[in-house]
Short mmCIF file of C-alpha atoms in Angstrom, two decimals:
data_model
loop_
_atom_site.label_atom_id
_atom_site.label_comp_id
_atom_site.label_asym_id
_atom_site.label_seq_id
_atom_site.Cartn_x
_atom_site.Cartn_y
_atom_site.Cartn_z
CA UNK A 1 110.94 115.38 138.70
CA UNK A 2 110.30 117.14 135.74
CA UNK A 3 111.00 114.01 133.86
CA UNK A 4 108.62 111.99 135.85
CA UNK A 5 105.47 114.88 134.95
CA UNK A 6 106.45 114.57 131.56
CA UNK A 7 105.98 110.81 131.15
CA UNK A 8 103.19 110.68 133.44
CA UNK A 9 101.42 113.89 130.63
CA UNK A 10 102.78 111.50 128.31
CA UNK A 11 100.82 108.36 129.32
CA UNK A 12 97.91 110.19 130.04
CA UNK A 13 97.42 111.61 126.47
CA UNK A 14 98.16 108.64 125.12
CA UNK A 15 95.14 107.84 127.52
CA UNK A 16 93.08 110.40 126.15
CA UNK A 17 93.88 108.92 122.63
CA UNK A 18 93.25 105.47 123.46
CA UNK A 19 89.80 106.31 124.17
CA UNK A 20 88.73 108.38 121.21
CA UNK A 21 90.29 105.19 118.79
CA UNK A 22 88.10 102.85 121.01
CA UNK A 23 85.18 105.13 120.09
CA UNK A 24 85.83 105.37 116.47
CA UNK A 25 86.65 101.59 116.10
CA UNK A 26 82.92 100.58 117.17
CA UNK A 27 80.69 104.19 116.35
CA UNK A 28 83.62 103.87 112.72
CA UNK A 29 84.75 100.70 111.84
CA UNK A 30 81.75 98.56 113.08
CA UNK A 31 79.02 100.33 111.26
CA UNK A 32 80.91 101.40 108.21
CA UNK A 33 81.51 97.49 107.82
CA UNK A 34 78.23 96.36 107.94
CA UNK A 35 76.87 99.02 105.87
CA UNK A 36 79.78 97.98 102.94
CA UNK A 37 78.53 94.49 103.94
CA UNK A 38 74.83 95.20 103.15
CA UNK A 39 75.66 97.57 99.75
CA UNK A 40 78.14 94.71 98.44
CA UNK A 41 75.54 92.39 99.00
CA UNK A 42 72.45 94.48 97.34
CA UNK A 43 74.58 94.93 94.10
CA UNK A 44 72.92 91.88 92.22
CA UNK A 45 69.63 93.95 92.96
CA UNK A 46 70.96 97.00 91.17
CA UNK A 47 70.72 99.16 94.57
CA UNK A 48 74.20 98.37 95.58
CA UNK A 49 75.85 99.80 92.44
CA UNK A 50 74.65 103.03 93.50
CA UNK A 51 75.32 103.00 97.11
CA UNK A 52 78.48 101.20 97.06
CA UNK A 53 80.87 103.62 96.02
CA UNK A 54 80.00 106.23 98.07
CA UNK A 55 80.25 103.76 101.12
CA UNK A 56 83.84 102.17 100.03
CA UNK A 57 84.51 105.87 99.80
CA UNK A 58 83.52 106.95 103.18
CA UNK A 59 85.61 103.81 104.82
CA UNK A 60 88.50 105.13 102.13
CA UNK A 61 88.29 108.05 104.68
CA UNK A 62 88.24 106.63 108.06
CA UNK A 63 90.66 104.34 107.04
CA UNK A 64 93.36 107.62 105.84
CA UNK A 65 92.02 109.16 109.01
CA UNK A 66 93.68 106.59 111.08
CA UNK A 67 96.69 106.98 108.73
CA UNK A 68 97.07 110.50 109.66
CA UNK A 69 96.97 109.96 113.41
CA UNK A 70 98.99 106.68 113.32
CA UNK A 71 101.77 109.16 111.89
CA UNK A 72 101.06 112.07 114.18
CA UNK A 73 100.13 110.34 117.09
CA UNK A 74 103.10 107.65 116.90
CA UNK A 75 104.87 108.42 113.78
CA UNK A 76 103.56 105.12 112.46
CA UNK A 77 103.65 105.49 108.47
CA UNK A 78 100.96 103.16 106.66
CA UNK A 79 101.16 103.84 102.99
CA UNK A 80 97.89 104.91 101.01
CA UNK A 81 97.95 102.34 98.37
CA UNK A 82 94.31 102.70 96.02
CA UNK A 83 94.33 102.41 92.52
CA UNK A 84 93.94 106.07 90.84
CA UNK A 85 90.64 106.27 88.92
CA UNK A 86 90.98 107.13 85.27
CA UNK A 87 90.48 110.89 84.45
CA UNK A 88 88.33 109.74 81.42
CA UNK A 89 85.70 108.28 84.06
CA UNK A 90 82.53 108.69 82.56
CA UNK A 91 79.29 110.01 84.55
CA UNK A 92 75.87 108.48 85.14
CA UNK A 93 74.78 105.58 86.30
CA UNK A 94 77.33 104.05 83.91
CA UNK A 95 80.09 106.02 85.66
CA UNK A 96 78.61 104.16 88.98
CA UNK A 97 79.22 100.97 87.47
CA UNK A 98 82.49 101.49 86.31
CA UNK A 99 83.52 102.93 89.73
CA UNK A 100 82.13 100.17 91.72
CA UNK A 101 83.76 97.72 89.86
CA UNK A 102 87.72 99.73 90.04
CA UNK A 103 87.11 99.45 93.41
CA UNK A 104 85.95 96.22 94.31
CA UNK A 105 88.46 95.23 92.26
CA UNK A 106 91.37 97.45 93.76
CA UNK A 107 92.70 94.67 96.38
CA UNK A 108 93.29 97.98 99.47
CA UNK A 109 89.24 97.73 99.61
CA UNK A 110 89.38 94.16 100.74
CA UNK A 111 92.35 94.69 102.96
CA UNK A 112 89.96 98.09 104.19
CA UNK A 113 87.56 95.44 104.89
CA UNK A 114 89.74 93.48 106.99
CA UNK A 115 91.55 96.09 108.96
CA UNK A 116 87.80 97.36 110.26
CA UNK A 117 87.16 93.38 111.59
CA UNK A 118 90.73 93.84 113.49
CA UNK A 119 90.09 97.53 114.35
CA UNK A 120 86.65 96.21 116.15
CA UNK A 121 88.34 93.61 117.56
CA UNK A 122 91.70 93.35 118.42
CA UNK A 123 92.17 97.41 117.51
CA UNK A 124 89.01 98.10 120.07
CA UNK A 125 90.65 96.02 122.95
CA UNK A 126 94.64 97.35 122.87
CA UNK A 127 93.05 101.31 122.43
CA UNK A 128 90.77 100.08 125.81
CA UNK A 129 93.74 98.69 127.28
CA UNK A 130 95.20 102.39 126.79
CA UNK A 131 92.87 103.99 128.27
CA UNK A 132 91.78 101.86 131.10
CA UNK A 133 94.98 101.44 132.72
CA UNK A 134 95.29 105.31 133.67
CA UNK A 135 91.44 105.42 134.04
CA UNK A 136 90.86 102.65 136.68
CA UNK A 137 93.41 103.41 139.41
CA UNK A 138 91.21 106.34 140.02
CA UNK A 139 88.29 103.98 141.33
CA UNK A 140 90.65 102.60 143.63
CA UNK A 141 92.11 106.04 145.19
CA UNK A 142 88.04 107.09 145.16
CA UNK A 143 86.90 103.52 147.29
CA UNK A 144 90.08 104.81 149.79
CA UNK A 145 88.97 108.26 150.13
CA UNK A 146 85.87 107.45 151.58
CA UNK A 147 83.90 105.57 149.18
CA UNK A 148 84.00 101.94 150.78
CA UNK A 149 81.56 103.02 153.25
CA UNK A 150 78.53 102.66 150.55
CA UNK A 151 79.70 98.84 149.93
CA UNK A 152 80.19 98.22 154.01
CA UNK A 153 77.75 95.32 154.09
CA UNK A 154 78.13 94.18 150.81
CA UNK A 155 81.81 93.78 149.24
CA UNK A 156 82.68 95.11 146.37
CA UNK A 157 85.35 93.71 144.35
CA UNK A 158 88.18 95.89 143.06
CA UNK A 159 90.30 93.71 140.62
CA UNK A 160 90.92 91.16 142.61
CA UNK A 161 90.33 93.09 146.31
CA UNK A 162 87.08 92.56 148.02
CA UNK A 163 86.79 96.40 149.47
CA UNK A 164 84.66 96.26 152.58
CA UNK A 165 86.55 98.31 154.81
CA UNK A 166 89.31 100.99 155.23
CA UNK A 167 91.90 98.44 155.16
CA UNK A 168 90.87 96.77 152.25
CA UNK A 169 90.04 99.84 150.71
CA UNK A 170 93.62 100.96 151.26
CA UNK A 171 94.61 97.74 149.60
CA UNK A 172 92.48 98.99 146.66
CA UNK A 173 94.51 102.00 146.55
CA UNK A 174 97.47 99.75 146.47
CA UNK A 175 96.79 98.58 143.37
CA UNK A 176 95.57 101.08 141.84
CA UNK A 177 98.73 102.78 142.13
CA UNK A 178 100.42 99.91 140.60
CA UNK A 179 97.99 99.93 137.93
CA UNK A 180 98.99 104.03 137.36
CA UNK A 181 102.36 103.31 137.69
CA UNK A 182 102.01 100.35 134.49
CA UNK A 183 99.79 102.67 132.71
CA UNK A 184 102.97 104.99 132.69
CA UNK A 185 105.36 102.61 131.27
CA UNK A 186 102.93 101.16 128.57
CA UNK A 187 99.88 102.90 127.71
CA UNK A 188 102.19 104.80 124.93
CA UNK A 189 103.28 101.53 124.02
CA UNK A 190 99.78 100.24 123.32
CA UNK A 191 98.76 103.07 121.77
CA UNK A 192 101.95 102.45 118.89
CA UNK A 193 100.67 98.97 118.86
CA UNK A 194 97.13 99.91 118.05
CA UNK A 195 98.67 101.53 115.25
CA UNK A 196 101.47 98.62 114.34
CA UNK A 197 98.53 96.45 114.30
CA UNK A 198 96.63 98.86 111.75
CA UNK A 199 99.40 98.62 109.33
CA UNK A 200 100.09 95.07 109.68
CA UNK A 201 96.42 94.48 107.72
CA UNK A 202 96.18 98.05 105.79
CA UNK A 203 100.27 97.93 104.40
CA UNK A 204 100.46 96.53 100.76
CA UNK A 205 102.16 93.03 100.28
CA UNK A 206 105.94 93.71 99.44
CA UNK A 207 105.19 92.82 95.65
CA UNK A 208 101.83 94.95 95.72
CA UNK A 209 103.75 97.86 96.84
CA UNK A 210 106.67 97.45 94.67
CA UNK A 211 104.02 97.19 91.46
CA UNK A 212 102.41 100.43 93.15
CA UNK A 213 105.55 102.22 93.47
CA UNK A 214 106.48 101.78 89.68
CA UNK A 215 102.58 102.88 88.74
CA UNK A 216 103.49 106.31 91.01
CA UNK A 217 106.57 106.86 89.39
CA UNK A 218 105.09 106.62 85.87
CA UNK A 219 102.56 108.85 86.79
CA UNK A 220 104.75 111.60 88.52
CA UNK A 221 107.17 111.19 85.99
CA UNK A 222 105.00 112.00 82.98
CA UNK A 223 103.45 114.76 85.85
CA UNK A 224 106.87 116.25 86.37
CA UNK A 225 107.46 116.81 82.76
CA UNK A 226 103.70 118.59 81.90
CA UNK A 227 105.00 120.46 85.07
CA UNK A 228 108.28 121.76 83.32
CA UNK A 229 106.72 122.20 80.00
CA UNK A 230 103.93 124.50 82.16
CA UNK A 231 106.71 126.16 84.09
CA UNK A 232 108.89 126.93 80.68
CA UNK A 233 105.47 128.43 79.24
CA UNK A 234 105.07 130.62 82.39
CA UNK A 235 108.28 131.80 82.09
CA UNK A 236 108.83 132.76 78.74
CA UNK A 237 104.82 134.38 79.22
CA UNK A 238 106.46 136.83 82.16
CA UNK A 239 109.23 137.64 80.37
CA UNK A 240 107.57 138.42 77.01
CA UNK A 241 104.61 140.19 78.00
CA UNK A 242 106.72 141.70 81.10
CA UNK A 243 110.56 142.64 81.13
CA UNK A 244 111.21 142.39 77.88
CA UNK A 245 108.60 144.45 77.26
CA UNK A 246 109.39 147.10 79.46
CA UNK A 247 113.69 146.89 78.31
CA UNK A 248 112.26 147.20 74.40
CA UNK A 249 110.40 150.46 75.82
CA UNK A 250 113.44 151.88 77.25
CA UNK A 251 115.48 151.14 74.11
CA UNK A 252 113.26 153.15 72.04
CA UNK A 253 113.07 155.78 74.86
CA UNK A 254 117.33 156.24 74.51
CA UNK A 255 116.88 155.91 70.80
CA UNK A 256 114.75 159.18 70.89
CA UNK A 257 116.86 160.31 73.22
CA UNK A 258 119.88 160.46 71.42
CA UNK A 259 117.92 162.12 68.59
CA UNK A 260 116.48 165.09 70.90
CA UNK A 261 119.90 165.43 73.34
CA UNK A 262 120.86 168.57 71.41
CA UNK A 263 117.66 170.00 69.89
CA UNK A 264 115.49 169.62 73.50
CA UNK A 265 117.58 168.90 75.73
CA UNK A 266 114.53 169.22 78.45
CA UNK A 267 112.48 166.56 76.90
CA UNK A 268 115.71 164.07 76.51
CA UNK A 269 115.99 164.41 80.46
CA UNK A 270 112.52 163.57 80.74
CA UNK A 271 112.78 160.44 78.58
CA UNK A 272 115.94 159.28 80.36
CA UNK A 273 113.39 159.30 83.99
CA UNK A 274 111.66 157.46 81.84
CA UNK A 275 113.79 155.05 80.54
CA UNK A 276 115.30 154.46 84.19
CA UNK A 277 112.26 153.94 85.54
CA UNK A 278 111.39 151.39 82.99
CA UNK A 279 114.64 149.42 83.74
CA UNK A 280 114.08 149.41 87.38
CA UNK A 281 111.06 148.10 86.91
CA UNK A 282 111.81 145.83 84.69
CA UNK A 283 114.89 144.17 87.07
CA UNK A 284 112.36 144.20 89.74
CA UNK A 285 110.06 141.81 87.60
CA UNK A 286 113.15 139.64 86.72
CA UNK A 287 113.59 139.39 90.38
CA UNK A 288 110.30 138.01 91.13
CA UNK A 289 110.55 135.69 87.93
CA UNK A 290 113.91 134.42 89.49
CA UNK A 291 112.21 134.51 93.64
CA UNK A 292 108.94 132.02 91.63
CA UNK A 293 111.98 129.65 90.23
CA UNK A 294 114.22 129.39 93.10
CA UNK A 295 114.03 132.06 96.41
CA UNK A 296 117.03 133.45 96.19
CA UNK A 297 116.46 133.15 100.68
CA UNK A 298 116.16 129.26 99.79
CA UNK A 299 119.51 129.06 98.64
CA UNK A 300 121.22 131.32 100.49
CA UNK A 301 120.07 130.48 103.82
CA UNK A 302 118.14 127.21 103.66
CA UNK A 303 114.50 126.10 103.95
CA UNK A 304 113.99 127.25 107.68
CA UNK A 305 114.48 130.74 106.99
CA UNK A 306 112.70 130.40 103.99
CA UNK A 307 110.17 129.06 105.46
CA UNK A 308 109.80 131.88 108.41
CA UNK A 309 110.18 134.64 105.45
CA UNK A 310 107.23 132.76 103.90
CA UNK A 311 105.49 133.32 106.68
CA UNK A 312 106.41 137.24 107.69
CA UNK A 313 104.51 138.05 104.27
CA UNK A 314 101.32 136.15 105.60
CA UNK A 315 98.31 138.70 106.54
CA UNK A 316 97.54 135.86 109.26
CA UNK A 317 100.13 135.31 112.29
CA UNK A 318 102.09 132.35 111.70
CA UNK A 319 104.26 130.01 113.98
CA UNK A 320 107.10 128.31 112.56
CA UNK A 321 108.66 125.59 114.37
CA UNK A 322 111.64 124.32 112.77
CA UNK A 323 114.43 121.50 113.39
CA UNK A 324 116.74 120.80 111.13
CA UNK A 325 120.34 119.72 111.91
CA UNK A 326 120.88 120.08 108.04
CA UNK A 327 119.95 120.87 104.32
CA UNK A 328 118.68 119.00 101.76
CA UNK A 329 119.29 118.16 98.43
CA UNK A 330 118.09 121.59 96.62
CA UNK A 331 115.55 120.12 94.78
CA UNK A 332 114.18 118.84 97.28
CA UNK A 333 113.91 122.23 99.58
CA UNK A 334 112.50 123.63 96.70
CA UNK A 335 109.86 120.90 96.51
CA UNK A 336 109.19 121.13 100.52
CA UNK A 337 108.91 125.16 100.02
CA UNK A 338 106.64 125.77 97.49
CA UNK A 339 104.38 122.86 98.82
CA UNK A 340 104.24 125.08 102.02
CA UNK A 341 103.78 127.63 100.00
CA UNK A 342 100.97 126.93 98.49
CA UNK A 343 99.49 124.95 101.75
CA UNK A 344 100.02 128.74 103.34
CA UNK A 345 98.06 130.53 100.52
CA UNK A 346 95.34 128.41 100.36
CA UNK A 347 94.91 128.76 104.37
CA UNK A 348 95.14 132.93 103.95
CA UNK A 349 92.94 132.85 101.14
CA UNK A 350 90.19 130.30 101.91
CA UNK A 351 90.54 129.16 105.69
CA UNK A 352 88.82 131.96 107.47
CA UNK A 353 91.67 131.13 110.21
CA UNK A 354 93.17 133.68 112.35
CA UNK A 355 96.19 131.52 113.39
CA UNK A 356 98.30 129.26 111.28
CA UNK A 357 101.00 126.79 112.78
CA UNK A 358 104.24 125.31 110.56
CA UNK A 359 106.18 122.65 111.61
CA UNK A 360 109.13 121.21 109.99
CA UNK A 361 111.47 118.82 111.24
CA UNK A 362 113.40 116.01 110.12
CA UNK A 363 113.16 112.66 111.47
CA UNK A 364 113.45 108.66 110.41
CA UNK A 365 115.49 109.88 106.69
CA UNK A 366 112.70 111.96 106.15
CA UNK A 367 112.28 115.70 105.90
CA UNK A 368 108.32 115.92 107.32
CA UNK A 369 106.39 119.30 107.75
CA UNK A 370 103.00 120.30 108.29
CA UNK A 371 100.26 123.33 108.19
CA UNK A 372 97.71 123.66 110.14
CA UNK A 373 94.98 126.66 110.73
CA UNK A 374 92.07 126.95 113.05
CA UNK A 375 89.83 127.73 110.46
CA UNK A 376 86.69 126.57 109.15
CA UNK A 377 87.71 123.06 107.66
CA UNK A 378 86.06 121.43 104.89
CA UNK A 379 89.61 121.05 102.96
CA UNK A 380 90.00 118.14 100.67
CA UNK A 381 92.25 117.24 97.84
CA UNK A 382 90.86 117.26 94.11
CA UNK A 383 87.86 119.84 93.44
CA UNK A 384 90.59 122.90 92.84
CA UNK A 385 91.42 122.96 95.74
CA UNK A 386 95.53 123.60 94.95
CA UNK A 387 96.47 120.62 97.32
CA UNK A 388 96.08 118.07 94.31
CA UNK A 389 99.30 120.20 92.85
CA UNK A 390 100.65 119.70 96.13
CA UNK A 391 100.19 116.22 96.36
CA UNK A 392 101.66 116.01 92.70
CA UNK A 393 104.87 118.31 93.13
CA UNK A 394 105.53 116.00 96.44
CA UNK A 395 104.87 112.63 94.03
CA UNK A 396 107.75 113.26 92.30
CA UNK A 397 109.92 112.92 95.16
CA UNK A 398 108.26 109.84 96.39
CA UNK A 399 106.54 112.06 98.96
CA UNK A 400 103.30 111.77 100.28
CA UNK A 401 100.24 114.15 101.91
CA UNK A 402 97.50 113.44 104.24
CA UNK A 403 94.85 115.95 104.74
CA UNK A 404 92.75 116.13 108.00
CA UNK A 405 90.01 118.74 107.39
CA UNK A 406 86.74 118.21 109.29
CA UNK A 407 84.03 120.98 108.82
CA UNK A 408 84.33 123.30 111.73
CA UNK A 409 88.16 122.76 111.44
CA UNK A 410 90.87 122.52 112.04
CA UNK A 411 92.61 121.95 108.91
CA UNK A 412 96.12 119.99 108.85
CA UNK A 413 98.16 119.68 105.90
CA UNK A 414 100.74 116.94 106.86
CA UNK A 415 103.51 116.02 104.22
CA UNK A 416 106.87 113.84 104.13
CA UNK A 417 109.51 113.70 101.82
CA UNK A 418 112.33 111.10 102.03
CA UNK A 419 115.43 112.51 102.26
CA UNK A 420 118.72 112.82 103.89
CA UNK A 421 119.91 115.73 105.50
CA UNK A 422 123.38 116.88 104.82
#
């Protein structure tokens, strides 16, 4: 029984979903298209050089919005394939230029175009379908309870049932039932095809995403080493300026000591506190070096519990919902903990949220794990935000980060490394 309520919540969310990517495919993916459509056109005429970008852009982001849900909604992955812009992008109306052409000349814009004519189409009548089939039986069970009456003298056709009286009305009910019971079996099924479709015409050719893939790992690979370098600086920063500070202190502090042990005995005591003080605080400060290079809770008893620890030293309550049958490869973990990490300090610090929400799992020979807050939104990567260093930490891996941050919130960090589990 408590099977049969489960797929029947199932279907009906799925429903639910259906619907809202019915309404985002037309009030979306129709106008955004004919406004590229118009701005593409209006470039000879100057006006579409400025406009067009900023369009392309905004269809950029409906486009990763359905990305996001097709992954959360159906764990559907559709890779994010656009060309990087240079960093030495100038500004201006000569910037405009330059950025129109990158991306009418990146070949996901065209294939951005294309999924919004099958998203309005095809995408618009499966995400219907969805809906409709746990939507319409209810018409029928209505025209049984009672409603037939109003249609008594005029038929009115239910599918394929001409309701005119209780009987037929009853026959209504009929199939609406078997209409419900369908919806149960498929409407999931249709939503994951909404989605299938979607990445059939957004997913890079084989060769495209093979030429992408060696572009990434250039650029994380020359990011990974900057990274080091950085990290190396850090470190030999907090242990200059820090504990070896504090152990050269102490050294002079004996050194004195052994000159005043016999003459003032009083003060030597007093500059042995010292000098123990200095070294405690000293190993305390080698401690947190070590905790920023690898948590020594990380490797003793995995990323869960790191995770959770993570989150015990949040001024915001946290949930943590973890399942892993396994570890991963250490770097990895370490690259999935400090990405929550900083996901979980930039929701404390600039979120305004009262609740935050981690979930980590493993699935499909990938570790994937999300943040999410109820705060005010408005997250995006880039602009300082600390997710671009996110984004970059999980490159190196081959991983990969959606953001879903509308203003008013909430804010969902969802990331996915590939990985086996051991």
């Amino acid at each position: 029984m408590d099977a049969i309520r489960g797929r029947i919540g199932s279907a009906l969310l799925a429903a639910w979903r259906g619907l809202l990517l019915s309404i985002a495919a037309i009030a979306g993916s129709c106008t955004l298209f004919v406004l590229a459509l118009v701005s593409i056109a209006m470039i000879p005429l100057g006006i579409g050089l400025i406009t067009t970008p900023y369009i392309l852009q905004a269809v950029r982001k409906h486009a990763n919005q359905r990305r996001l849900l097709a992954v959360t909604w159906s764990d559907v992955r559709i890779p994010v394939p656009y060309r990087p812009f240079p960093k030495d992008l100038r500004s201006g109306f000569t910037g405009q230029v330059e950025r129109t052409t990158l991306m009418l000349k990146d070949p996901a814009t065209w294939r951005d175009m294309r999924w919004m004519m099958a998203d309005m189409t095809a995408g618009y009548v499966v995400a219907v379908l969805a809906a409709a089939l746990m939507a319409y039986p209810v018409e029928g069970f209505v025209l049984a309870a009672g409603l037939w009456r109003v249609f008594r003298d005029d038929p009115y056709w239910y599918g394929f049932v001409p309701v005119d009286s209780q009987a037929t009305a009853l026959m209504a009910a009929a199939l609406g039932l078997a209409l419900f019971a369908f919806g149960v079996l498929v409407s999931e099924r249709l939503l994951r095809a909404h989605f299938v479709l979607a990445r059939s015409v957004l997913a890079p050719t084989q060769e495209q995403e093979l030429a992408l893939r060696i572009d990434r790992l250039t650029e994380t690979r020359h990011e990974a080493v900057d990274t080091a370098a950085s990290e190396l600086r850090r470190i030999e920063r907090d242990l200059h300026d820090g504990a070896q500070a504090r152990l050269v202190a102490m050294g002079m502090n004996l050194g004195t000591v052994e000159a005043l042990i016999e003459k003032d005995p009083a003060q030597a005591k007093k500059l042995l506190s010292m000098a123990r003080e200095s070294s405690a605080e000293a190993l305390t400060e080698l401690r947190d070096l070590v905790r920023g290079i690898h948590p020594p809770v990380l490797a003793e008893r995995g990323l869960g519990d790191a995770v959770r620890a993570l989150a015990l030293r949040l001024p915001i309550p946290c949930d943590v919902d973890v399942e892993l049958d396994g570890r991963a490869e250490a770097p990895v973990e370490s690259a999935a903990y400090f990405a929550i990490s900083e996901a979980l300090t930039n929701a404390a610090k600039h979120s305004g949220a009262d609740r935050i929400w981690v979930d980590l799992r493993h699935s499909d020979r990938a570790l994937k794990f999300s943040v999410t807050d109820n705060g005010r939104g408005g997250a995006s990567v880039g602009a300082g935000s600390g997710l671009s260093g996110i984004e970059r930490r999980l490159g190196t891996f081959d991983g990969i980060m959606a953001v879903s941050s509308p203003a008013g919130g909430p804010t969902m960090v969802t990331m996915e490394i590939p990985c086996e589990l051991s």
